[in-house]
Amino acid sequence: MLVSWDVLAAAVVVLSIACLLALAAVVVVKGSRHARERSRTVHDAAIRRRIMALAVVEDAELDALIDELSSVPGAVGDHVEQTLLRMIPEVRGDVREAMIRVLAGRGLLRRSLDRITSRSPIQRAAAAELLGILGGREVVDPLTAALHDKSLEVRLVAARALGVAARPEAGGHLVDALSLSSGIPHSVAATALLNLPEQDPAVYIEGLLDRDPGIRYGSAAVVGLLLMSEAAEALFQCMVTEGGRQDPSDVVISTCARSLGRLGYKPATDALAELSCSAEAPSSVRQAAGEALKAMPGSEAREVRRRVIEQADADVRRILVDA
Amino acid sequence: MQHKILVVDDDADIRDLVATKLESSGYDVETAGDGVTGLELATNNSYSLVISDVMMPGMSGVDMVRMMRAAEPPVTVPVILLTAKNQERDIENGFAAGITDYVVKPFSPRELAARVAGILAR
């Protein structure tokens, strides 16, 4: 098929215009990036030494420096906030406290508390993240409320933020967030729980009795990772059949067994041995019991392991032979 | 004699924070933004101590220390590694490479300065 010269010429013109437009877009993007970098350099020069001084200033001068940085206006003030938000996750101790006081002084706490009820889920998630960084008693209630946000993204960010804020009173709410219906991945809620200080074992003991298997599973796992010996008997009760309340979920039973192994809870040794050889238990439970038995300390446990090796299936034997 | 310390970190904020803290403690501080520059400075200058981040573009802090120790002549300056939380492998590799101590991020600048003083007092 022949194409006329006119059509070819038109195509060349259109292509040339498209190329020019693309080139112009690249120039504009690069130009704006350079402008941003230039303005960052200018703002840096204006304020960076004062921000860094938060790490070295004498106690008597700290309040004045915090007031000074809190009241820096305009773009330089925004630069102060951005720099501190980048640095806070990397530092702890009195420097972190001083940085947070600057951000609170600049109204970031108030603005974030307002934004966490915004109509936009992006705004709510951003506010939740900032509240986690800012920490303190006043962020717990809005963040625990955000665990029930209609947006999964906001719920996820709120769970992470509660871990960053590290307030012990958030424990029960994060245990609830382990439920299967929350949509929050177990790893996120559990990681947040591992960050909390001074936790109450009763929260986890209650969690092990919850109707939701997600909460029972998460509670069992976190108790083991936290080495919370106060909850060992409750774990044991979830695992055993006779005289106890064996959990209906094999995953929960396996997790209880592993956590009992981590805790080195000696009264569970015989029950773990029985479970690791049980013909009724699924292979995953037998192996979890074997792993727990492997972790048990003391000469009695060594003797029990020797006995189990003679009776158990090949998978459990393989686990125990290395012990 | 005033101690000279090299701080190697690709994060300019943390590099400046550590440098500011150490300068306020009376040390002379030089900085590098990556492992390659850090290695070059460490092999061509005399420092009392090196503080280095682990994860950096080009060359990690651990590799930098390994190459310092393998240089001819070896650079035997004490090294503190700044490592992220839960990075036991980095710490293990760091000690195998010849680091003196490590500090886990998030870190306390005050504690870091105390560790520096302790190492330099040995």
Short mmCIF file of C-alpha atoms in Angstrom, two decimals:
data_model
loop_
_atom_site.label_atom_id
_atom_site.label_comp_id
_atom_site.label_asym_id
_atom_site.label_seq_id
_atom_site.Cartn_x
_atom_site.Cartn_y
_atom_site.Cartn_z
CA MET A 1 0.00 0.00 0.00
CA LEU A 2 1.35 3.43 -0.92
CA VAL A 3 1.37 6.24 1.66
CA SER A 4 1.23 9.77 0.33
CA TRP A 5 4.04 12.24 1.07
CA ASP A 6 1.52 14.49 2.83
CA VAL A 7 0.65 11.81 5.39
CA LEU A 8 4.36 11.06 5.98
CA ALA A 9 5.13 14.74 6.45
CA ALA A 10 2.27 15.09 8.93
CA ALA A 11 3.50 12.07 10.89
CA VAL A 12 7.03 13.52 11.05
CA VAL A 13 5.65 16.84 12.33
CA VAL A 14 3.51 15.13 15.01
CA LEU A 15 6.46 13.00 16.14
CA SER A 16 8.75 16.05 16.28
CA ILE A 17 6.23 17.95 18.41
CA ALA A 18 5.88 14.93 20.76
CA CYS A 19 9.67 14.73 21.12
CA LEU A 20 9.91 18.45 21.86
CA LEU A 21 7.15 18.20 24.46
CA ALA A 22 8.88 15.22 26.13
CA LEU A 23 12.16 17.15 26.16
CA ALA A 24 10.44 20.17 27.68
CA ALA A 25 8.86 17.96 30.38
CA VAL A 26 12.28 16.52 31.27
CA VAL A 27 13.75 20.04 31.49
CA VAL A 28 10.88 21.20 33.73
CA VAL A 29 11.16 18.16 36.05
CA LYS A 30 14.93 18.52 36.33
CA GLY A 31 14.63 22.25 36.85
CA SER A 32 12.09 21.87 39.64
CA ARG A 33 14.25 19.18 41.28
CA HIS A 34 17.27 21.51 41.17
CA ALA A 35 15.14 24.32 42.56
CA ARG A 36 14.02 22.08 45.43
CA GLU A 37 17.62 21.07 46.14
CA ARG A 38 18.73 24.71 46.01
CA SER A 39 15.98 25.76 48.40
CA ARG A 40 16.85 22.83 50.70
CA THR A 41 20.49 23.96 50.71
CA VAL A 42 19.45 27.52 51.52
CA HIS A 43 17.16 26.35 54.34
CA ASP A 44 19.85 23.97 55.59
CA ALA A 45 22.36 26.79 55.78
CA ALA A 46 19.88 28.85 57.75
CA ILE A 47 18.93 26.32 60.39
CA ARG A 48 20.95 23.09 60.32
CA ARG A 49 23.47 24.06 63.00
CA ARG A 50 20.64 24.99 65.36
CA ILE A 51 18.88 21.65 64.77
CA MET A 52 22.11 19.73 65.42
CA ALA A 53 22.62 21.80 68.57
CA LEU A 54 19.72 19.83 70.11
CA ALA A 55 22.26 17.04 70.63
CA VAL A 56 24.81 19.15 72.47
CA VAL A 57 23.13 22.11 74.14
CA GLU A 58 23.39 22.42 77.93
CA ASP A 59 20.23 21.68 79.93
CA ALA A 60 19.87 25.33 80.92
CA GLU A 61 19.75 26.42 77.27
CA LEU A 62 17.59 23.58 75.95
CA ASP A 63 14.20 25.22 76.55
CA ALA A 64 15.30 28.36 74.74
CA LEU A 65 16.57 26.36 71.76
CA ILE A 66 13.34 24.34 71.60
CA ASP A 67 11.32 27.57 71.68
CA GLU A 68 13.52 29.05 68.95
CA LEU A 69 13.11 26.02 66.64
CA SER A 70 9.40 25.77 67.45
CA SER A 71 8.77 29.30 66.25
CA VAL A 72 10.80 29.27 63.00
CA PRO A 73 8.25 30.43 60.39
CA GLY A 74 7.56 29.58 56.75
CA ALA A 75 9.58 27.30 54.49
CA VAL A 76 12.52 27.15 56.91
CA GLY A 77 10.08 26.01 59.61
CA ASP A 78 8.80 23.27 57.30
CA HIS A 79 12.43 22.29 56.72
CA VAL A 80 12.93 21.99 60.50
CA GLU A 81 9.96 19.61 60.71
CA GLN A 82 11.09 17.50 57.76
CA THR A 83 14.65 17.21 59.07
CA LEU A 84 13.48 16.20 62.55
CA LEU A 85 11.00 13.67 61.18
CA ARG A 86 13.84 12.06 59.21
CA MET A 87 16.12 11.96 62.24
CA ILE A 88 13.76 10.89 65.04
CA PRO A 89 13.48 7.19 64.01
CA GLU A 90 17.29 6.94 64.11
CA VAL A 91 17.88 8.36 67.60
CA ARG A 92 16.70 7.76 71.14
CA GLY A 93 17.21 9.24 74.58
CA ASP A 94 17.20 12.92 75.50
CA VAL A 95 17.96 14.09 71.93
CA ARG A 96 14.86 12.32 70.63
CA GLU A 97 12.80 13.82 73.44
CA ALA A 98 14.06 17.31 72.55
CA MET A 99 13.25 16.77 68.86
CA ILE A 100 9.73 15.63 69.70
CA ARG A 101 9.24 18.69 71.91
CA VAL A 102 10.18 20.90 68.95
CA LEU A 103 7.64 19.16 66.70
CA ALA A 104 4.94 19.37 69.38
CA GLY A 105 5.84 23.05 69.87
CA ARG A 106 5.37 23.62 66.15
CA GLY A 107 1.82 22.28 66.45
CA LEU A 108 2.46 18.98 64.69
CA LEU A 109 0.73 17.00 67.45
CA ARG A 110 -2.40 19.17 67.28
CA ARG A 111 -2.42 19.08 63.47
CA SER A 112 -2.00 15.29 63.43
CA LEU A 113 -4.78 14.81 65.99
CA ASP A 114 -7.04 16.86 63.70
CA ARG A 115 -5.95 15.04 60.56
CA ILE A 116 -6.52 11.54 61.93
CA THR A 117 -10.26 12.15 61.57
CA SER A 118 -9.89 13.65 58.08
CA ARG A 119 -12.10 12.35 55.26
CA SER A 120 -9.05 11.32 53.25
CA PRO A 121 -7.56 7.91 54.17
CA ILE A 122 -4.16 9.17 52.95
CA GLN A 123 -4.35 12.06 55.42
CA ARG A 124 -5.49 9.74 58.21
CA ALA A 125 -2.65 7.28 57.55
CA ALA A 126 -0.08 10.11 57.44
CA ALA A 127 -1.46 11.51 60.71
CA ALA A 128 -1.32 8.07 62.36
CA GLU A 129 2.31 7.66 61.35
CA LEU A 130 3.21 11.08 62.78
CA LEU A 131 1.34 10.39 66.02
CA GLY A 132 3.38 7.21 66.44
CA ILE A 133 6.60 9.18 66.09
CA LEU A 134 5.44 11.92 68.44
CA GLY A 135 4.33 9.35 71.05
CA GLY A 136 3.06 10.24 74.51
CA ARG A 137 -0.14 9.41 76.40
CA GLU A 138 -2.39 11.56 74.20
CA VAL A 139 -1.71 9.59 71.00
CA VAL A 140 -2.93 6.23 72.38
CA ASP A 141 -6.69 6.83 72.14
CA PRO A 142 -6.72 8.25 68.58
CA LEU A 143 -4.39 5.50 67.38
CA THR A 144 -6.36 2.69 69.02
CA ALA A 145 -9.51 4.18 67.45
CA ALA A 146 -7.68 4.13 64.09
CA LEU A 147 -7.20 0.36 64.50
CA HIS A 148 -10.90 0.16 63.56
CA ASP A 149 -10.68 2.62 60.64
CA LYS A 150 -12.66 1.63 57.56
CA SER A 151 -9.44 1.80 55.51
CA LEU A 152 -7.10 -1.20 55.93
CA GLU A 153 -4.12 1.03 55.11
CA VAL A 154 -4.98 3.32 58.04
CA ARG A 155 -5.47 0.32 60.36
CA LEU A 156 -2.07 -1.05 59.34
CA VAL A 157 -0.30 2.27 59.85
CA ALA A 158 -2.04 2.75 63.21
CA ALA A 159 -0.86 -0.69 64.42
CA ARG A 160 2.72 0.10 63.39
CA ALA A 161 2.46 3.55 64.95
CA LEU A 162 1.34 2.09 68.29
CA GLY A 163 4.49 -0.02 68.25
CA VAL A 164 6.60 3.06 67.55
CA ALA A 165 4.82 5.07 70.28
CA ALA A 166 5.54 2.13 72.63
CA ARG A 167 2.90 2.87 75.27
CA PRO A 168 2.08 -0.17 77.48
CA GLU A 169 -1.62 0.76 77.63
CA ALA A 170 -1.92 -0.05 73.91
CA GLY A 171 -1.27 -3.77 74.60
CA GLY A 172 -4.89 -4.94 74.87
CA HIS A 173 -5.90 -3.04 71.72
CA LEU A 174 -3.05 -4.54 69.73
CA VAL A 175 -3.94 -8.03 70.98
CA ASP A 176 -7.47 -7.40 69.67
CA ALA A 177 -5.91 -6.32 66.36
CA LEU A 178 -4.57 -9.88 66.03
CA SER A 179 -8.12 -11.04 65.29
CA LEU A 180 -8.72 -12.57 61.87
CA SER A 181 -11.42 -9.99 61.14
CA SER A 182 -9.13 -6.97 61.67
CA GLY A 183 -7.39 -7.53 58.33
CA ILE A 184 -4.12 -6.40 59.92
CA PRO A 185 -1.40 -8.98 59.22
CA HIS A 186 -0.33 -10.85 62.35
CA SER A 187 3.29 -9.92 61.78
CA VAL A 188 2.43 -6.18 61.94
CA ALA A 189 0.38 -6.36 65.16
CA ALA A 190 2.79 -8.84 66.76
CA THR A 191 5.84 -6.71 65.90
CA ALA A 192 4.12 -3.69 67.44
CA LEU A 193 3.35 -5.74 70.58
CA LEU A 194 6.99 -6.79 70.87
CA ASN A 195 7.95 -3.10 71.05
CA LEU A 196 5.74 -2.28 74.04
CA PRO A 197 7.40 -1.96 77.43
CA GLU A 198 6.11 -3.23 80.81
CA GLN A 199 3.34 -5.41 79.41
CA ASP A 200 0.60 -7.00 81.46
CA PRO A 201 0.62 -10.85 81.13
CA ALA A 202 -3.13 -10.89 81.93
CA VAL A 203 -3.79 -9.36 78.49
CA TYR A 204 -2.19 -12.37 76.81
CA ILE A 205 -3.70 -14.94 79.18
CA GLU A 206 -7.09 -13.50 78.24
CA GLY A 207 -6.04 -13.52 74.58
CA LEU A 208 -5.30 -17.25 74.78
CA LEU A 209 -8.93 -17.80 75.81
CA ASP A 210 -10.44 -15.59 73.10
CA ARG A 211 -13.00 -16.99 70.66
CA ASP A 212 -11.01 -15.64 67.71
CA PRO A 213 -8.27 -18.12 66.66
CA GLY A 214 -6.18 -15.22 65.30
CA ILE A 215 -6.02 -13.64 68.76
CA ARG A 216 -5.21 -16.98 70.41
CA TYR A 217 -2.49 -17.71 67.84
CA GLY A 218 -0.96 -14.23 68.05
CA SER A 219 -1.08 -14.21 71.86
CA ALA A 220 0.64 -17.60 72.00
CA ALA A 221 3.38 -16.47 69.62
CA VAL A 222 4.03 -13.12 71.31
CA VAL A 223 4.14 -14.65 74.81
CA GLY A 224 6.94 -16.93 73.62
CA LEU A 225 8.85 -14.16 71.86
CA LEU A 226 8.55 -11.92 74.93
CA LEU A 227 9.62 -14.82 77.18
CA MET A 228 6.62 -14.01 79.38
CA SER A 229 6.88 -16.83 81.91
CA GLU A 230 3.76 -15.62 83.79
CA ALA A 231 1.65 -16.88 80.87
CA ALA A 232 3.36 -20.29 80.60
CA GLU A 233 0.65 -22.17 82.51
CA ALA A 234 -2.04 -20.68 80.22
CA LEU A 235 -0.05 -21.81 77.17
CA PHE A 236 0.24 -25.26 78.70
CA GLN A 237 -3.51 -25.45 79.29
CA CYS A 238 -4.15 -24.60 75.62
CA MET A 239 -1.87 -27.43 74.54
CA VAL A 240 -2.81 -30.39 76.75
CA THR A 241 -5.88 -32.60 76.50
CA GLU A 242 -6.20 -34.32 79.86
CA GLY A 243 -7.30 -32.05 82.70
CA GLY A 244 -6.85 -29.01 80.51
CA ARG A 245 -8.56 -27.01 77.80
CA GLN A 246 -6.93 -28.05 74.56
CA ASP A 247 -7.30 -25.46 71.83
CA PRO A 248 -9.48 -26.53 68.86
CA SER A 249 -6.92 -25.12 66.38
CA ASP A 250 -3.84 -27.17 65.49
CA VAL A 251 -1.99 -23.97 64.55
CA VAL A 252 -2.62 -22.55 68.04
CA ILE A 253 -1.53 -25.82 69.71
CA SER A 254 1.69 -25.83 67.63
CA THR A 255 2.38 -22.21 68.54
CA CYS A 256 1.74 -22.87 72.24
CA ALA A 257 4.18 -25.79 72.08
CA ARG A 258 6.90 -23.70 70.43
CA SER A 259 6.42 -20.88 72.95
CA LEU A 260 6.63 -23.34 75.85
CA GLY A 261 9.91 -24.51 74.35
CA ARG A 262 11.17 -20.93 74.14
CA LEU A 263 10.17 -20.38 77.76
CA GLY A 264 11.81 -23.65 78.82
CA TYR A 265 8.69 -24.48 80.88
CA LYS A 266 9.77 -27.78 82.45
CA PRO A 267 6.28 -28.94 83.64
CA ALA A 268 5.35 -29.20 79.95
CA THR A 269 8.14 -31.68 79.11
CA ASP A 270 6.10 -34.87 79.45
CA ALA A 271 3.10 -33.40 77.61
CA LEU A 272 5.37 -32.28 74.77
CA ALA A 273 6.87 -35.76 74.60
CA GLU A 274 3.40 -37.30 74.42
CA LEU A 275 2.28 -34.85 71.75
CA SER A 276 5.39 -35.38 69.64
CA CYS A 277 4.61 -39.14 69.50
CA SER A 278 0.81 -38.87 69.27
CA ALA A 279 -0.75 -40.74 66.36
CA GLU A 280 -3.85 -38.54 66.59
CA ALA A 281 -2.00 -35.24 66.29
CA PRO A 282 -1.19 -33.93 62.79
CA SER A 283 2.42 -33.99 61.66
CA SER A 284 2.77 -30.19 62.07
CA VAL A 285 1.78 -30.41 65.76
CA ARG A 286 4.09 -33.39 66.38
CA GLN A 287 6.99 -31.48 64.82
CA ALA A 288 6.24 -28.31 66.83
CA ALA A 289 6.20 -30.40 70.01
CA GLY A 290 9.49 -31.98 68.93
CA GLU A 291 11.06 -28.55 68.36
CA ALA A 292 9.84 -27.43 71.80
CA LEU A 293 11.23 -30.57 73.38
CA LYS A 294 14.55 -29.91 71.67
CA ALA A 295 14.67 -26.46 73.32
CA MET A 296 13.89 -27.76 76.83
CA PRO A 297 16.83 -27.36 79.22
CA GLY A 298 18.08 -29.83 81.84
CA SER A 299 19.10 -33.47 82.14
CA GLU A 300 15.50 -34.69 82.60
CA ALA A 301 14.54 -33.23 79.23
CA ARG A 302 17.58 -34.93 77.69
CA GLU A 303 16.34 -38.25 79.03
CA VAL A 304 12.83 -37.62 77.69
CA ARG A 305 14.26 -36.71 74.26
CA ARG A 306 16.19 -39.99 74.20
CA ARG A 307 12.95 -41.85 74.90
CA VAL A 308 10.99 -39.93 72.26
CA ILE A 309 13.62 -40.55 69.57
CA GLU A 310 12.90 -44.29 69.91
CA GLN A 311 9.13 -43.85 69.51
CA ALA A 312 8.55 -40.82 67.29
CA ASP A 313 8.15 -40.64 63.52
CA ALA A 314 11.08 -39.86 61.22
CA ASP A 315 10.44 -36.07 61.08
CA VAL A 316 10.39 -35.66 64.87
CA ARG A 317 13.42 -37.95 65.21
CA ARG A 318 15.33 -35.77 62.74
CA ILE A 319 14.53 -32.68 64.84
CA LEU A 320 15.59 -34.32 68.09
CA VAL A 321 18.71 -36.13 66.92
CA ASP A 322 20.52 -32.77 66.59
CA ALA A 323 19.65 -31.78 70.16
CA MET B 1 46.90 15.26 71.87
CA GLN B 2 43.46 15.92 70.36
CA HIS B 3 41.84 12.75 69.03
CA LYS B 4 40.79 12.74 65.41
CA ILE B 5 37.67 10.71 64.55
CA LEU B 6 36.30 9.68 61.15
CA VAL B 7 32.50 9.38 60.81
CA VAL B 8 31.26 7.43 57.76
CA ASP B 9 27.53 7.50 57.00
CA ASP B 10 25.55 8.10 53.82
CA ASP B 11 22.75 9.73 55.86
CA ALA B 12 23.84 13.39 56.06
CA ASP B 13 21.53 14.08 59.03
CA ILE B 14 22.99 11.30 61.17
CA ARG B 15 26.55 12.05 59.99
CA ASP B 16 26.16 15.69 61.06
CA LEU B 17 24.47 14.77 64.33
CA VAL B 18 27.27 12.38 65.31
CA ALA B 19 29.93 14.86 64.19
CA THR B 20 28.31 17.71 66.14
CA LYS B 21 28.08 15.59 69.28
CA LEU B 22 31.71 14.46 69.05
CA GLU B 23 32.99 17.96 68.26
CA SER B 24 31.18 19.25 71.33
CA SER B 25 33.04 16.59 73.33
CA GLY B 26 36.33 18.08 72.12
CA TYR B 27 37.23 15.73 69.27
CA ASP B 28 38.43 16.71 65.83
CA VAL B 29 35.96 15.11 63.38
CA GLU B 30 36.16 14.33 59.66
CA THR B 31 33.29 12.82 57.70
CA ALA B 32 32.70 10.66 54.63
CA GLY B 33 29.41 9.95 52.86
CA ASP B 34 30.21 6.43 51.63
CA GLY B 35 32.40 3.42 52.33
CA VAL B 36 34.80 3.99 49.44
CA THR B 37 35.63 7.54 50.57
CA GLY B 38 35.79 6.31 54.17
CA LEU B 39 38.30 3.61 53.22
CA GLU B 40 40.41 6.12 51.29
CA LEU B 41 40.47 8.55 54.21
CA ALA B 42 41.16 5.82 56.77
CA THR B 43 44.10 4.39 54.82
CA ASN B 44 45.68 7.77 54.04
CA ASN B 45 45.20 9.51 57.39
CA SER B 46 45.77 8.76 61.02
CA TYR B 47 42.58 8.57 63.10
CA SER B 48 42.08 7.61 66.73
CA LEU B 49 38.71 6.04 65.92
CA VAL B 50 36.32 5.35 63.04
CA ILE B 51 32.51 5.31 63.41
CA SER B 52 30.72 3.78 60.44
CA ASP B 53 27.20 2.95 59.34
CA VAL B 54 26.69 -0.56 57.92
CA MET B 55 24.38 -0.07 54.95
CA MET B 56 25.90 2.38 52.49
CA PRO B 57 25.90 2.58 48.69
CA GLY B 58 28.97 1.21 46.95
CA MET B 59 30.69 -0.36 49.94
CA SER B 60 29.17 -1.44 53.24
CA GLY B 61 30.68 -0.49 56.58
CA VAL B 62 31.64 -4.12 57.21
CA ASP B 63 33.44 -4.39 53.85
CA MET B 64 35.19 -1.10 54.56
CA VAL B 65 36.54 -2.46 57.86
CA ARG B 66 37.54 -5.75 56.22
CA MET B 67 39.53 -3.87 53.58
CA MET B 68 41.09 -1.57 56.20
CA ARG B 69 42.34 -4.60 58.14
CA ALA B 70 43.54 -6.30 54.93
CA ALA B 71 45.42 -3.21 53.69
CA GLU B 72 49.21 -3.21 53.52
CA PRO B 73 50.11 -2.04 56.12
CA PRO B 74 46.84 -2.86 57.95
CA VAL B 75 44.79 0.02 59.33
CA THR B 76 44.35 -1.03 62.97
CA VAL B 77 42.28 1.94 64.20
CA PRO B 78 39.35 0.98 66.50
CA VAL B 79 35.99 0.96 64.70
CA ILE B 80 32.47 1.39 66.09
CA LEU B 81 29.73 0.11 63.78
CA LEU B 82 26.32 1.78 63.71
CA THR B 83 23.89 -1.01 62.95
CA ALA B 84 20.11 -1.30 62.58
CA LYS B 85 18.03 -3.10 65.19
CA ASN B 86 17.76 -6.89 64.77
CA GLN B 87 20.72 -7.10 62.41
CA GLU B 88 22.66 -9.72 64.36
CA ARG B 89 24.27 -10.93 61.14
CA ASP B 90 25.82 -7.47 60.57
CA ILE B 91 27.22 -7.49 64.10
CA GLU B 92 28.60 -11.00 63.67
CA ASN B 93 30.16 -10.09 60.31
CA GLY B 94 31.44 -6.84 61.80
CA PHE B 95 33.31 -8.59 64.59
CA ALA B 96 34.68 -11.13 62.10
CA ALA B 97 35.94 -8.18 60.02
CA GLY B 98 37.60 -6.61 63.05
CA ILE B 99 35.29 -3.99 64.56
CA THR B 100 35.86 -2.96 68.17
CA ASP B 101 32.27 -2.27 69.23
CA TYR B 102 28.82 -1.61 67.83
CA VAL B 103 25.90 0.70 68.59
CA VAL B 104 22.34 -0.21 67.57
CA LYS B 105 20.06 2.33 65.87
CA PRO B 106 18.01 4.07 67.12
CA PHE B 107 21.00 5.21 69.14
CA SER B 108 21.59 7.70 71.90
CA PRO B 109 24.21 10.29 70.87
CA ARG B 110 25.11 10.63 74.54
CA GLU B 111 25.74 6.87 74.84
CA LEU B 112 27.74 6.87 71.61
CA ALA B 113 29.96 9.66 72.95
CA ALA B 114 30.44 7.67 76.18
CA ARG B 115 31.49 4.59 74.22
CA VAL B 116 33.91 6.66 72.15
CA ALA B 117 35.44 8.09 75.35
CA GLY B 118 35.73 4.57 76.80
CA ILE B 119 37.51 3.18 73.75
CA LEU B 120 39.87 6.15 73.47
CA ALA B 121 40.72 5.90 77.17
CA ARG B 122 41.95 2.29 76.80
#
